[in-house]
Short mmCIF file of C-alpha atoms in Angstrom, two decimals:
data_model
loop_
_atom_site.label_atom_id
_atom_site.label_comp_id
_atom_site.label_asym_id
_atom_site.label_seq_id
_atom_site.Cartn_x
_atom_site.Cartn_y
_atom_site.Cartn_z
CA MET H 1 65.01 69.01 54.09
CA ASN H 2 64.93 69.37 50.20
CA SER H 3 67.52 71.24 48.29
CA GLU H 4 65.62 74.36 48.11
CA GLU H 5 65.49 74.64 51.98
CA LYS H 6 69.42 74.24 52.62
CA PRO H 7 71.12 77.19 54.20
CA GLN H 8 73.12 78.96 51.96
CA ARG H 9 76.84 78.63 52.68
CA LYS H 10 78.65 81.47 53.83
CA ILE H 11 81.28 82.80 51.51
CA ARG H 12 84.38 83.71 53.37
CA SER H 13 87.17 86.19 52.44
CA PHE H 14 89.83 84.36 54.36
CA VAL H 15 91.03 80.56 55.16
CA LEU H 16 90.78 80.22 58.79
CA ARG H 17 94.43 79.40 59.83
CA LYS H 18 94.90 79.49 63.67
CA GLY H 19 98.69 79.00 63.46
CA ARG H 20 101.24 78.75 66.17
CA LEU H 21 102.38 81.68 68.27
CA THR H 22 106.02 82.16 69.13
CA LYS H 23 106.63 82.59 72.70
CA GLY H 24 107.03 86.07 72.38
CA GLN H 25 103.62 86.42 70.67
CA GLN H 26 101.92 84.05 73.31
CA ARG H 27 103.43 86.29 76.42
CA ALA H 28 102.23 89.27 74.41
CA MET H 29 98.71 87.89 74.25
CA ASP H 30 98.47 86.76 77.73
CA LEU H 31 99.90 90.32 79.13
CA ASN H 32 98.46 92.94 76.65
CA PHE H 33 95.30 91.29 75.10
CA PRO H 34 93.23 91.92 78.52
CA ARG H 35 94.16 95.60 78.29
CA LEU H 36 94.45 96.00 74.43
CA GLY H 37 92.07 93.55 73.27
CA ILE H 38 88.57 93.57 72.59
CA GLU H 39 86.43 90.27 72.86
CA PHE H 40 83.80 89.76 70.11
CA GLU H 41 80.43 90.35 71.54
CA LYS H 42 76.93 91.19 69.62
CA LYS H 43 76.97 94.79 71.00
CA PRO H 44 78.01 98.10 69.81
CA TYR H 45 81.25 99.74 70.91
CA ASN H 46 81.57 102.88 72.98
CA PHE H 47 84.83 104.34 71.38
CA GLU H 48 85.44 106.90 73.99
CA GLU H 49 84.98 104.48 76.60
CA ILE H 50 87.23 101.76 74.90
CA PHE H 51 89.94 104.35 74.81
CA GLY H 52 89.03 106.57 77.55
CA ARG H 53 89.15 110.03 75.32
CA LYS H 54 87.21 111.40 72.29
CA ALA H 55 89.49 111.33 69.28
CA PRO H 56 89.20 110.30 65.51
CA VAL H 57 89.19 106.53 65.35
CA ILE H 58 90.96 104.29 62.39
CA LEU H 59 89.54 101.01 61.64
CA GLU H 60 91.96 98.64 59.79
CA ILE H 61 90.61 95.47 58.56
CA GLY H 62 92.96 92.60 58.16
CA PHE H 63 95.90 93.93 59.70
CA GLY H 64 98.51 90.95 59.22
CA MET H 65 101.17 91.06 61.47
CA GLY H 66 100.38 94.36 62.57
CA LYS H 67 103.48 96.41 61.90
CA SER H 68 101.87 98.75 59.54
CA LEU H 69 99.03 99.55 62.18
CA ALA H 70 101.34 99.65 65.13
CA GLU H 71 103.53 102.20 63.42
CA GLN H 72 100.66 104.41 62.41
CA ALA H 73 99.34 104.42 65.96
CA ARG H 74 102.88 105.40 67.38
CA ASP H 75 103.01 108.25 64.70
CA GLN H 76 99.58 109.33 64.96
CA ARG H 77 99.24 109.45 68.63
CA ASP H 78 96.20 112.01 68.70
CA HIS H 79 94.19 109.19 66.73
CA ASP H 80 92.78 106.14 68.02
CA PHE H 81 93.23 102.85 65.97
CA LEU H 82 91.11 99.69 65.95
CA GLY H 83 92.65 96.67 64.09
CA ILE H 84 90.66 93.53 63.19
CA GLU H 85 92.59 90.29 62.40
CA VAL H 86 91.23 86.59 62.56
CA HIS H 87 94.88 85.06 62.47
CA ASN H 88 96.33 84.69 66.20
CA PRO H 89 99.73 84.95 65.43
CA GLY H 90 99.42 88.81 63.66
CA VAL H 91 97.25 89.47 66.75
CA GLY H 92 100.33 88.64 69.08
CA ALA H 93 102.77 90.24 66.97
CA CYS H 94 100.75 93.37 66.78
CA LEU H 95 100.57 93.22 70.74
CA VAL H 96 104.47 92.74 70.91
CA LEU H 97 104.74 96.07 68.83
CA ALA H 98 102.31 97.71 71.01
CA GLU H 99 104.24 97.01 74.08
CA GLU H 100 107.34 98.00 72.37
CA TYR H 101 106.00 101.19 71.25
CA ASP H 102 104.18 102.17 74.22
CA LEU H 103 100.80 102.43 72.69
CA GLU H 104 97.53 103.30 74.40
CA ASN H 105 95.91 104.38 71.29
CA ILE H 106 95.54 100.96 69.42
CA ARG H 107 92.57 97.98 70.29
CA VAL H 108 92.51 94.72 68.68
CA VAL H 109 89.88 92.24 67.91
CA ASN H 110 90.44 88.77 67.10
CA HIS H 111 87.66 87.77 64.88
CA ASP H 112 86.05 87.84 61.55
CA ALA H 113 85.81 91.37 60.27
CA VAL H 114 82.22 90.97 58.66
CA GLU H 115 80.56 90.07 61.92
CA VAL H 116 82.70 92.80 63.88
CA ILE H 117 81.45 95.23 61.54
CA GLU H 118 77.89 94.22 61.36
CA HIS H 119 77.54 93.87 65.27
CA CYS H 120 79.83 96.08 66.95
CA ILE H 121 80.67 99.26 64.74
CA PRO H 122 78.27 102.21 65.63
CA ASP H 123 76.99 103.98 62.32
CA HIS H 124 78.69 106.98 61.45
CA SER H 125 81.61 106.47 63.91
CA LEU H 126 84.75 106.14 61.84
CA ASP H 127 86.72 108.61 60.61
CA ARG H 128 88.82 106.24 58.25
CA ILE H 129 88.31 102.56 57.15
CA GLN H 130 91.77 100.68 55.88
CA VAL H 131 91.92 97.58 53.93
CA PHE H 132 95.75 97.38 52.95
CA PHE H 133 96.73 94.36 50.83
CA PRO H 134 93.58 92.01 51.44
CA ASP H 135 93.75 88.46 49.73
CA PRO H 136 93.70 88.64 46.28
CA TRP H 137 91.98 85.42 45.53
CA HIS H 138 93.82 85.77 42.13
CA LYS H 139 91.90 82.67 40.55
CA LYS H 140 89.00 83.90 38.46
CA ARG H 141 86.89 81.15 40.30
CA HIS H 142 87.52 82.55 43.83
CA HIS H 143 86.96 86.38 42.68
CA LYS H 144 83.48 86.10 45.03
CA ARG H 145 85.66 85.56 47.98
CA ARG H 146 87.22 88.99 47.68
CA ILE H 147 86.34 91.00 50.63
CA ILE H 148 85.87 94.10 48.40
CA GLN H 149 82.40 93.82 47.14
CA THR H 150 79.49 96.05 46.46
CA GLU H 151 77.24 94.82 49.42
CA PHE H 152 80.35 94.92 51.94
CA CYS H 153 81.55 98.62 50.82
CA GLN H 154 77.69 99.54 51.67
CA LYS H 155 78.02 98.33 54.91
CA LEU H 156 81.30 100.33 55.37
CA HIS H 157 79.55 103.44 54.14
CA LYS H 158 77.36 103.42 56.87
CA LYS H 159 79.93 103.04 59.29
CA LEU H 160 81.94 106.07 58.12
CA LYS H 161 81.20 109.66 59.09
CA PRO H 162 80.22 111.88 56.67
CA GLY H 163 83.39 112.86 54.57
CA GLY H 164 85.22 109.96 56.03
CA ILE H 165 87.37 108.03 54.10
CA LEU H 166 87.83 104.46 52.74
CA HIS H 167 91.41 103.83 51.84
CA LEU H 168 92.55 100.38 50.11
CA ALA H 169 95.85 99.21 48.94
CA THR H 170 96.83 96.16 46.70
CA ASP H 171 99.84 95.04 44.75
CA TRP H 172 97.59 92.86 42.43
CA GLU H 173 96.53 95.18 39.44
CA ASN H 174 93.62 92.78 38.85
CA TYR H 175 92.37 93.37 42.19
CA ALA H 176 92.87 96.98 41.83
CA GLU H 177 90.78 97.14 38.63
CA HIS H 178 88.02 95.03 40.42
CA MET H 179 88.34 97.70 43.45
CA LEU H 180 87.78 100.60 40.66
CA GLU H 181 84.78 98.41 39.14
CA ILE H 182 82.91 97.88 42.50
CA LEU H 183 83.55 101.32 43.92
CA ASN H 184 83.43 104.07 41.10
CA PRO H 185 79.94 103.45 40.10
CA MET H 186 78.89 103.85 43.92
CA ALA H 187 76.67 106.88 44.78
CA GLU H 188 78.08 106.22 48.43
CA TYR H 189 81.68 107.20 47.60
CA LYS H 190 83.67 109.84 45.68
CA ASN H 191 86.98 108.60 44.44
CA LEU H 192 89.64 111.33 45.58
CA SER H 193 91.95 110.44 42.84
CA GLU H 194 92.24 113.34 40.08
CA THR H 195 92.21 110.84 37.27
CA GLY H 196 89.42 108.67 38.81
CA ASP H 197 91.61 105.58 39.72
CA PHE H 198 94.65 105.59 41.98
CA VAL H 199 96.23 108.09 44.26
CA PRO H 200 99.83 108.23 45.39
CA ARG H 201 100.68 106.38 48.65
CA LEU H 202 100.19 108.48 51.74
CA GLU H 203 102.92 108.95 54.15
CA SER H 204 101.04 107.79 56.89
CA ARG H 205 100.82 104.38 55.24
CA PRO H 206 103.97 102.66 56.39
CA LEU H 207 105.97 100.71 54.02
CA THR H 208 105.91 97.01 54.86
CA LYS H 209 108.91 94.57 53.98
CA PHE H 210 106.76 92.52 51.73
CA GLU H 211 105.84 95.94 49.85
CA VAL H 212 109.43 96.80 49.58
CA ARG H 213 110.44 93.50 48.34
CA GLY H 214 107.85 93.83 45.83
CA GLN H 215 108.87 97.00 44.47
CA ASN H 216 112.58 95.93 44.27
CA LEU H 217 111.31 93.02 41.82
CA GLY H 218 109.22 95.68 39.86
CA HIS H 219 105.72 94.68 41.28
CA GLY H 220 103.42 97.68 41.67
CA VAL H 221 101.33 98.92 44.56
CA TRP H 222 97.96 100.50 43.91
CA ASP H 223 96.29 102.88 46.57
CA MET H 224 92.68 104.13 46.25
CA MET H 225 90.87 106.80 48.47
CA PHE H 226 87.15 107.08 48.58
CA GLU H 227 85.30 109.94 50.61
CA ALA H 228 81.86 108.79 51.85
CA VAL H 229 79.01 110.94 50.51
CA ASP H 230 75.41 111.06 51.02
CA SER H 231 73.81 108.53 48.52
#
């Protein structure tokens, strides 16, 4: 095989770190994943079957340790929440909170978000997509690893219902600017900011301990909301 025939190595937006689960996280995985977890398969989801009802569906990509996702599901029980996270301890921690909050309107997938979106999320099925505090890959040579890129946002647009919302948040100003550079020119989206840049934090997006600590240190947080429109 010559150099031209070699397959292109896939650029990932994350570093795969399995991590060790605490006893509580492992218990939650053992007891709650069979009920609230979805194993990855290359076939479309039926959300009415998965959640046992018809309700608005919110997708969160990369939910970390799951606190924000679980609190949203607790506070918006008339909505259904699907979270995707590649790191096992985060999935376990989210399932601990799901049990604590007695949640029935949450499901989690422990897999690469790009593959889940490509193979499992039906077109025009989501009311909102959330990407909160993704890895900023702050070194310039790593910017290509950032998950918010034109091609990825085009794929997200196909999964949103007309009028659905893509909600982004980051505490890295350079990444916030990058997000605007990617999304503002796209015909598929309308920036909901009156000034064409950022929006105030919604009350529905819970503050994380990390975010509060950053605010206390004077760090900024930038929220952006884009409406899916016909391109």
